[in-house]
Coordinates of C-alpha atoms in Angstrom, one line a residue:
X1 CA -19.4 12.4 -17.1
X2 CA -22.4 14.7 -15.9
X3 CA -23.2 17.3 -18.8
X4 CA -25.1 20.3 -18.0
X5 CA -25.4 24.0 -18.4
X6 CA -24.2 26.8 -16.8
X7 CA -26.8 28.8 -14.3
X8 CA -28.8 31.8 -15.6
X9 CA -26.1 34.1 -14.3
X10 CA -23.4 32.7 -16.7
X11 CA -20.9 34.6 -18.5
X12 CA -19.8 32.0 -20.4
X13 CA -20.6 32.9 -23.8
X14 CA -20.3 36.7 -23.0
X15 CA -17.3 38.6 -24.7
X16 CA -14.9 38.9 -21.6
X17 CA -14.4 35.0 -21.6
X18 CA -14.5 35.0 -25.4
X19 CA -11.0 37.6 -25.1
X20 CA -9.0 36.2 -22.7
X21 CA -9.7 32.8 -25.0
X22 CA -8.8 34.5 -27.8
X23 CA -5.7 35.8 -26.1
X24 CA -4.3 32.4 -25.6
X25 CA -5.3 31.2 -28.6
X26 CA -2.6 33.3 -30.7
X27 CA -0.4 32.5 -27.8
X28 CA -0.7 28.9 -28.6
X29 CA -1.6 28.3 -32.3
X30 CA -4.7 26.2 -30.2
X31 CA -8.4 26.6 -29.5
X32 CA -8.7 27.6 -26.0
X33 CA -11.4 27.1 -23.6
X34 CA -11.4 29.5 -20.9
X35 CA -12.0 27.4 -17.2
X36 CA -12.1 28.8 -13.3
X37 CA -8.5 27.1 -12.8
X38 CA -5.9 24.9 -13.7
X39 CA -6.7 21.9 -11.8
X40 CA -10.7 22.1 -13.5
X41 CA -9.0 21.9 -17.2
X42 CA -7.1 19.1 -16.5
X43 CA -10.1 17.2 -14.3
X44 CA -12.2 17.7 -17.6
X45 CA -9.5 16.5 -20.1
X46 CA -8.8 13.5 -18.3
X47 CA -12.3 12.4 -17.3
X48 CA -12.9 13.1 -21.3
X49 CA -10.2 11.1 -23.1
X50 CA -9.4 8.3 -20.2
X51 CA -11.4 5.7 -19.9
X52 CA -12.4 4.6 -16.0
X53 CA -10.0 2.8 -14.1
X54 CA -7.3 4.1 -16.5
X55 CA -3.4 4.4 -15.6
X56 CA -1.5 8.0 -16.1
X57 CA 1.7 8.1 -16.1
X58 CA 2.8 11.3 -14.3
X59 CA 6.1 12.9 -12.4
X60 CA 5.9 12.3 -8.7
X61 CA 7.6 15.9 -8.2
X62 CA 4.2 17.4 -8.3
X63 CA 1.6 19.6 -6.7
X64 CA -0.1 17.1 -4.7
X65 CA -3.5 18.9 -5.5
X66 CA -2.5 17.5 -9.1
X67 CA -2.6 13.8 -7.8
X68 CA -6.0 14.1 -6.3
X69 CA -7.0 15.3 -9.9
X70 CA -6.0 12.0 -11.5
X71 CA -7.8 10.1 -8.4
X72 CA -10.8 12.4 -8.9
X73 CA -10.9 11.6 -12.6
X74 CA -11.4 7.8 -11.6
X75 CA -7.5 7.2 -12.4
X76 CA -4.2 5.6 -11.3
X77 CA -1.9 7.2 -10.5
X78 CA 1.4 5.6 -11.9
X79 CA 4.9 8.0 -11.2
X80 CA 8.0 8.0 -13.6
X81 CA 11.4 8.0 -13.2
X82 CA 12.9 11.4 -13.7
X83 CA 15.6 13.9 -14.9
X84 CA 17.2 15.0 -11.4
X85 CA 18.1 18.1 -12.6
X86 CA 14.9 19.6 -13.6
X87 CA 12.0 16.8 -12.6
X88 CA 11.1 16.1 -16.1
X89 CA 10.1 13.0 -17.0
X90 CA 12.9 10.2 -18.0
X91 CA 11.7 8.6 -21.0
X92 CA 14.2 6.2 -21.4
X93 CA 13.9 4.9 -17.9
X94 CA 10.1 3.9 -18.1
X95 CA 10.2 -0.2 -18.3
X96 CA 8.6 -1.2 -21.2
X97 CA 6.1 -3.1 -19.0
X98 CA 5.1 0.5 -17.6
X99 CA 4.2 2.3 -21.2
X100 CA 2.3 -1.0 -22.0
X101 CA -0.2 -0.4 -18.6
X102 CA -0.6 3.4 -19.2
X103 CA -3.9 5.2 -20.7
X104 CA -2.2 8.9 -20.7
X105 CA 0.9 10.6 -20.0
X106 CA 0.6 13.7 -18.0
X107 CA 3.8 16.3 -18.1
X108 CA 4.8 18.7 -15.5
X109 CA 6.7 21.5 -17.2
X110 CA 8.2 22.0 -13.6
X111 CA 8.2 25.6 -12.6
X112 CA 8.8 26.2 -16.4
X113 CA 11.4 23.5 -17.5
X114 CA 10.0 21.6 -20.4
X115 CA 9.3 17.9 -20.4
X116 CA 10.4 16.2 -23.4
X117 CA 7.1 16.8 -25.5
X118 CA 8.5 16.3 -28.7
X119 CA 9.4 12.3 -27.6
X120 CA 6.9 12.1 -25.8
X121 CA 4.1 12.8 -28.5
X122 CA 6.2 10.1 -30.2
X123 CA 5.6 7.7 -27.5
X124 CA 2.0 8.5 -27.1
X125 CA 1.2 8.3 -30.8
X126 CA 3.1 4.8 -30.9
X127 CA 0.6 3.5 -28.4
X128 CA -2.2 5.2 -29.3
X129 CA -2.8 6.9 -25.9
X130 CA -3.4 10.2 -25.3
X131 CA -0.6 13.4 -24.2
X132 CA -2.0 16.2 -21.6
X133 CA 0.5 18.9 -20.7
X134 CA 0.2 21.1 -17.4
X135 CA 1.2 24.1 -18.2
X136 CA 1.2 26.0 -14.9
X137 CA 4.2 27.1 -14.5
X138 CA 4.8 27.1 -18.6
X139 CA 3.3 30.0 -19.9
X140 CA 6.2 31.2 -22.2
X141 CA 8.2 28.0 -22.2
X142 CA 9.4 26.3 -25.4
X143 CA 9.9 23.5 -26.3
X144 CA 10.7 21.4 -29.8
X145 CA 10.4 25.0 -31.3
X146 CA 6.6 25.3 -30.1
X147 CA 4.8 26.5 -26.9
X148 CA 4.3 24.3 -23.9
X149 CA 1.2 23.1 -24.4
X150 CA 1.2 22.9 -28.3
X151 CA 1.8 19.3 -28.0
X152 CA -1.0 16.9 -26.4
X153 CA -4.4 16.7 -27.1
X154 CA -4.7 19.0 -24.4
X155 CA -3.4 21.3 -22.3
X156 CA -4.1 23.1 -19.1
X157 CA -3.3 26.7 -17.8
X158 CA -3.2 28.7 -14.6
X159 CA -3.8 32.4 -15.2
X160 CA -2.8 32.6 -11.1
X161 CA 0.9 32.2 -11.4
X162 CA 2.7 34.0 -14.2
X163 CA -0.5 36.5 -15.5
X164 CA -0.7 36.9 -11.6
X165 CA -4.9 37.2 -11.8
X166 CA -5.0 34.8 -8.3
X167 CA -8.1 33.0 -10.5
X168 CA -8.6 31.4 -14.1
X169 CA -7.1 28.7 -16.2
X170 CA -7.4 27.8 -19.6
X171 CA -7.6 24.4 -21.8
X172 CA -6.1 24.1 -24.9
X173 CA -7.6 21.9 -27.6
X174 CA -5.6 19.9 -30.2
X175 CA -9.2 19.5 -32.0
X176 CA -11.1 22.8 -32.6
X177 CA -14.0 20.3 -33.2
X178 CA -14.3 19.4 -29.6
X179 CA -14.9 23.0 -28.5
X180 CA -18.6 22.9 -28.1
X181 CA -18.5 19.6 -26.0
X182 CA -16.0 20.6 -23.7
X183 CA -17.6 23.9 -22.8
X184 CA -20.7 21.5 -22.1
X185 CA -18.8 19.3 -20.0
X186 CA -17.5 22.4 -18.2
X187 CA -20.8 24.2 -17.5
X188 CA -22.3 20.8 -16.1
X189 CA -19.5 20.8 -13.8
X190 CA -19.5 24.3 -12.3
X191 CA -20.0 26.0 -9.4
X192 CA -22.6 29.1 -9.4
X193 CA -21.6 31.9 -9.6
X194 CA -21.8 33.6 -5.6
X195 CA -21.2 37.8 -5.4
X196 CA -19.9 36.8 -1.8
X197 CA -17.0 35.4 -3.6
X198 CA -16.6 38.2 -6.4
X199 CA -16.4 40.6 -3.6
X200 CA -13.7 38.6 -1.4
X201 CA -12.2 38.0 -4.9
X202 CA -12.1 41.9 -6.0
X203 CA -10.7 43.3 -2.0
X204 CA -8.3 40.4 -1.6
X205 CA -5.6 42.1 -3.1
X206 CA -5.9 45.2 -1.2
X207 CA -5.6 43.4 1.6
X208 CA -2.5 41.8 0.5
X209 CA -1.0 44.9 0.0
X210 CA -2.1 46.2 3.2
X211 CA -0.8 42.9 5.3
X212 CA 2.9 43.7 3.5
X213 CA 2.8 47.1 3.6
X214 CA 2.4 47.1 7.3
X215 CA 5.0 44.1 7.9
X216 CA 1.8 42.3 9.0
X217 CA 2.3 38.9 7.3
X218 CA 3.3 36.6 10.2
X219 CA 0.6 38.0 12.2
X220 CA -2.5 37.3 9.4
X221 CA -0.8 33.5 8.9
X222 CA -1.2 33.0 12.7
X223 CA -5.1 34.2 12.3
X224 CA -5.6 32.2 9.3
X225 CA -4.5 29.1 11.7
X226 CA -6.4 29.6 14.5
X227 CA -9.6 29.9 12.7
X228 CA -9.1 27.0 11.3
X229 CA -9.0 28.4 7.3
X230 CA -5.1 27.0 7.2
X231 CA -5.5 24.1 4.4
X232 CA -1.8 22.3 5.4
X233 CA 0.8 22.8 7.6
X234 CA 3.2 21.2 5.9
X235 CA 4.4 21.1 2.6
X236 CA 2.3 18.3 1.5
X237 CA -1.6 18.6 3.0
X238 CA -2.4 15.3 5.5
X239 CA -3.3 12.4 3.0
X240 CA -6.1 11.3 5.3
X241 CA -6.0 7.8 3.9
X242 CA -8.9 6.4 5.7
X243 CA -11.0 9.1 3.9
X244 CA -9.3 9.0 0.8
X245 CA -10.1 5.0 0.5
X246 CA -13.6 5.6 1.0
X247 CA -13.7 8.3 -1.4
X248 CA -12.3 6.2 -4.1
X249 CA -15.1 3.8 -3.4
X250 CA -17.5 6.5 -4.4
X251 CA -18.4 7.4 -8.5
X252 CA -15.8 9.0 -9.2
X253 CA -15.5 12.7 -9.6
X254 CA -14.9 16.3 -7.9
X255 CA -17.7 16.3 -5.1
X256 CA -15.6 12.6 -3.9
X257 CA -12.7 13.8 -3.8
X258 CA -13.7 17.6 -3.0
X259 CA -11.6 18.3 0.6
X260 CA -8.5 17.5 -1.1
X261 CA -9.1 19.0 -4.7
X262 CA -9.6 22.2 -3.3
X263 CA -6.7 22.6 -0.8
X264 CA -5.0 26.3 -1.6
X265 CA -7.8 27.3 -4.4
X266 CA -11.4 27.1 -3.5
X267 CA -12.7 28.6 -6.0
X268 CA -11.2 26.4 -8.1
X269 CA -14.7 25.0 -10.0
X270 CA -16.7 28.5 -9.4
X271 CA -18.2 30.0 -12.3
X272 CA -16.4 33.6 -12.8
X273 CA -18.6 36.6 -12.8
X274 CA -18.0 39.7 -15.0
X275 CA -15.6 41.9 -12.4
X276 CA -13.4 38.9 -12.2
X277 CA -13.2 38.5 -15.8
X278 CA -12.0 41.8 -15.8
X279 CA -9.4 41.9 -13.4
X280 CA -7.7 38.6 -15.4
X281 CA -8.1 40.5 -18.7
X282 CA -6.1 43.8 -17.4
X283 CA -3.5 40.7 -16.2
X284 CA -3.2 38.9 -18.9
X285 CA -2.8 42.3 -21.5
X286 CA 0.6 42.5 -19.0
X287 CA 1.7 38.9 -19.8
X288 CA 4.5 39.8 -22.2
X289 CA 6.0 42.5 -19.5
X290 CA 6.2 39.8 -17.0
X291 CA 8.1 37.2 -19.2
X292 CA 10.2 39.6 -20.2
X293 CA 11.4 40.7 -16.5
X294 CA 11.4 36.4 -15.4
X295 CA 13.9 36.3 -18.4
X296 CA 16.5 38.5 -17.3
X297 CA 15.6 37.4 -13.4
X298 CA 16.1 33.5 -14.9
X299 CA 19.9 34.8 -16.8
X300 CA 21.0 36.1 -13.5
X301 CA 20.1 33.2 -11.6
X302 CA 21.2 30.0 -14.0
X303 CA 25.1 32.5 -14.0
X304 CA 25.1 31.4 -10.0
X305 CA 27.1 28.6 -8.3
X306 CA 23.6 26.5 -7.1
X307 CA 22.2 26.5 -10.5
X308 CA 22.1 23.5 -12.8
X309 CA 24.1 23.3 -16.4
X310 CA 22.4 25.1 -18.8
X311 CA 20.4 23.0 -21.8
X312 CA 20.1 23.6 -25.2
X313 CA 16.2 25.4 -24.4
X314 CA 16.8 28.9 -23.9
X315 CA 16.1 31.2 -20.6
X316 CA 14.2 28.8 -19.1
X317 CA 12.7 28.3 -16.8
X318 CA 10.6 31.2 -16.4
X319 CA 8.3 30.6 -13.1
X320 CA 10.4 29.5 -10.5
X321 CA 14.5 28.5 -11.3
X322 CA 15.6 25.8 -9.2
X323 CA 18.8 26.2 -7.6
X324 CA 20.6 23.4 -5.6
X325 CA 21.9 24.1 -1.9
X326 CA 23.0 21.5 0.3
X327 CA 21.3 22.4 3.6
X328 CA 17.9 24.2 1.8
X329 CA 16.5 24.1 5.1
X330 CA 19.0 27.0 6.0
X331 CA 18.6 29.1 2.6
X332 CA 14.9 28.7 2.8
X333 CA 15.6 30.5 6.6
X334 CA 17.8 33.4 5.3
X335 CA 15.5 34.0 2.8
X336 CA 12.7 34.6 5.8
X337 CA 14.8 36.9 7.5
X338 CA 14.7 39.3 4.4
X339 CA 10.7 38.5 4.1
X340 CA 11.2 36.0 1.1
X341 CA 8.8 33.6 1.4
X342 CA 9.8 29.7 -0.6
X343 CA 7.0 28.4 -1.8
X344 CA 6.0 25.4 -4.7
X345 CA 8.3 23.0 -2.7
X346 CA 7.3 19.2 -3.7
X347 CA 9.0 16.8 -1.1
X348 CA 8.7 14.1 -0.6
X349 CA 7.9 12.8 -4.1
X350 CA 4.3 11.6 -4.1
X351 CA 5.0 7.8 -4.3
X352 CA 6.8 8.2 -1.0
X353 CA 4.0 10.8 0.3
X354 CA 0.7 8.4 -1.1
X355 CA 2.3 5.3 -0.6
X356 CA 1.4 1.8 -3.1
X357 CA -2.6 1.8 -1.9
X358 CA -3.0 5.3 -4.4
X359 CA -0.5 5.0 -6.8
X360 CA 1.9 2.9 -8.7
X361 CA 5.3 3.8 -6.9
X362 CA 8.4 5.3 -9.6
X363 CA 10.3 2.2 -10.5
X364 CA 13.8 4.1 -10.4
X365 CA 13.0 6.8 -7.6
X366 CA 16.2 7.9 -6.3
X367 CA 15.9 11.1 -9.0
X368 CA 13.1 12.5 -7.6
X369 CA 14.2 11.9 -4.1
X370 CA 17.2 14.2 -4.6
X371 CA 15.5 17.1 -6.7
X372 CA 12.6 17.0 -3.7
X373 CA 15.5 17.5 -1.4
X374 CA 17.6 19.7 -2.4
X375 CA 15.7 22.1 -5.0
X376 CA 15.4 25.9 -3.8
X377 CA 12.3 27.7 -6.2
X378 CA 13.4 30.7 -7.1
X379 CA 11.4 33.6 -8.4
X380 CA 13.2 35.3 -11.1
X381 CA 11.3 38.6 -10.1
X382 CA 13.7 38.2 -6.4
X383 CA 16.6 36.8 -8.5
X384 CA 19.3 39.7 -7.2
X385 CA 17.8 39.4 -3.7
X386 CA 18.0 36.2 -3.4
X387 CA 21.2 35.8 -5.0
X388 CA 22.7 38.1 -2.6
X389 CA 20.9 36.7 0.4
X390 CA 22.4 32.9 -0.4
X391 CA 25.9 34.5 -0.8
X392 CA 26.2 36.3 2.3
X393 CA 24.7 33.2 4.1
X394 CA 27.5 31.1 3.0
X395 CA 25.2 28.9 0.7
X396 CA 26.9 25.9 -0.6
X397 CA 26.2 24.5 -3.9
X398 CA 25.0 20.7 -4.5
X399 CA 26.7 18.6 -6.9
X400 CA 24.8 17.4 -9.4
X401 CA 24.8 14.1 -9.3
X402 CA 26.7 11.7 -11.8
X403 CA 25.5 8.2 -13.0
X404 CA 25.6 6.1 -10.2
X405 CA 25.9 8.9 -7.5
X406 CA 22.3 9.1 -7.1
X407 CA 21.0 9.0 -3.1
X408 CA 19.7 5.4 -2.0
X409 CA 15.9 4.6 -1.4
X410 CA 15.0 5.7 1.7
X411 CA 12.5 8.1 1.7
X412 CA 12.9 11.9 2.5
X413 CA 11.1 13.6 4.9
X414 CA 8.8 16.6 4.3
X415 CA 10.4 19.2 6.2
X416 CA 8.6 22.7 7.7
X417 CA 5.9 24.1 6.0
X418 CA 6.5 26.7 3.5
X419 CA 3.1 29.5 2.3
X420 CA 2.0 28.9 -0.8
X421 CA 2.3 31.9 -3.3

């Protein structure tokens, strides 16, 4: 992997990063690297511990952004049977031939449900390949009686979702010791840092507030379209598989695979400047406030009639709570009407989306099928809302499904698109 250093207008080393690291740090019990997003921590832990042409095996309920990572990173792709009622990964449904191909495993923690790190770490130390979490929809999620992200050799946070900042991530390190090369690896693989994009960085929220505050929202989507800034339509953004083919012909890394990488988030590699820093440190002080409110949002919503049995984890989970509707096509309408906008919907799964040329396909799929199809993301901060809004539209519940109840193969399709939050 290219190593470098970051440009002469870095704040890398300045105290603002050093804060917000330190922050997570007691958070996690980890040393923390602070990085521009999510989806640039986990790039750099994979391209670090996975050697080229590797195998990871990963849910195909996923952020499809996530997939391009693992491409990016020189990787296959390889998706796992999962846990239909809250897209973690099924362990025990893995063939044996499947854990004896894999390089990594790479969990999910889906809108805040836990995979099962504590068996998992098990499995990965038994074959002597590495654990990364994704944390993005995590932050204050347990799991084993330790943080997501207290489990692999590292782990990888969004400080857009939760800590709300609309910027920064953060990888967590198992090994302090590996500290100094991973900030190297990250500088040599940054963007530099552009005011143009600090400004549009520091005004964007006022103009958020201005577009709902004026019932304007429809409206700005319509101009984002026609000039052309729209990055999907639909819920998963065009594969483009002619492109993608040639790009995986390419050395691998982030300038290959750049069009799809940064879909939803382009800043996504750019080196933060001081004002931006800022913003995510008032955020992030607020962290605690947040979870707190998603808690008692995530109670009200697991007590309805869509919401799966409860587990044995606690109020979780804490991003988005999936609920189960039969026609979600309907709720996800209703919810329009009151200016609820659905977003972090993940069908069809990504075997069904990529297809066998990009990724080994899940060899027990039917799972994912039905979670893709039927899960409604809810925020907890709308919980009454939305509760209220499913009830009066005469919402029915879905069934969870018993053994052998399960959907069959065909795949789903990906229905209308949905804005990203």
């Amino acid at each position: 992997m290219a190593i470098g250093e970051a440009g002469p207008g870095s704040v890398r080393h300045g105290a603002q990063p050093k804060r917000l690291e330190e922050t997570m740090r007691v958070r996690l019990g980890r040393e923390c690297v602070y990085v521009p997003s999510c989806r640039f921590g986990l790039y750099v832990a994979l391209r670090h511990w996975c050697p080229p042409g590797g195998r990871v095996l990963m849910s195909p309920v996923n952020d499809d952004v996530i997939f391009f990572v693992v491409l990016a990173a020189g990787l296959r792709p390889v998706q796992a049977p999962l846990n239909p009622l809250d897209a973690s990964i099924d362990i025990d449904a893995v063939p044996d031939e499947v854990w004896g191909s894999v390089s990594a495993v790479l969990t999910t923690n889906l809108y805040g449900n836990p995979d099962p790190a504590p068996r998992l770490r098990q499995k990965c130390d038994a074959l002597g390949i590495p654990l990364f979490e994704d944390g993005a929809h995590a932050i204050g999620s347990r799991v084993g009686g330790r943080p997501v992200g207290a489990w692999g050799e590292a782990s990888a946070f969004s400080l857009s979702k939760h800590v709300g900042a609309k910027a920064g991530g953060m990888l967590a390190l198992a090994d302090p010791g590996l500290r100094e090369a991973v900030e190297e690896t990250c500088a040599g693989l940054l963007a530099p840092h552009r005011a143009g994009a600090e400004l549009a960085y520091l005004v964007r929220p006022y103009a958020e507030a201005a577009v709902r505050g004026l019932r304007l929202r429809r409206a700005a989507w319509a101009a984002i379209r026609l000039l052309g800034l729209a990055d999907r339509e639909e819920i998963r953004m065009p594969l483009r598989p002619d492109e993608l083919a040639l790009a995986a012909r390419e050395t691998p890394g982030l300038d290959a695979h750049h069009p799809w990488v940064r879909v939803d988030m382009h800043d996504y590699r750019l080196e933060a400047g001081r004002l931006r820093l800022r913003r995510i440190g008032h955020k992030l002080d607020r962290l605690d406030d947040v979870l707190d409110a998603c808690r008692a949002g995530t109670e009200l919503l697991l007590s309805t009639p869509w919401a799966k049995p409860r587990d044995a984890h606690g109020t979780q989970p804490l991003f988005r709570v999936p609920l189960f509707v039969a026609d979600r096509d309907a709720a996800v309408a209703a919810l329009a009407r009151r200016g609820i906008v659905v977003g972090y919907l993940y069908d069809p799964p990504l075997d069904d989306y990529a297809g066998a040329e990009f990724t080994d396909p899940s060899p027990a799929p039917a799972a994912a099928r039905w979670f893709a199809r039927h899960a409604l993301p809810v925020d907890p901060l709308r919980a009454r809302t939305v509760a209220e809004v499913l009830e009066r539209s005469g919402a029915r519940p879905v069934p969870a499904p018993g053994e052998g109840e399960l959907p069959g193969s065909r795949p789903t399709p990906g229905g209308p698109v949905q804005s990203r939050d």
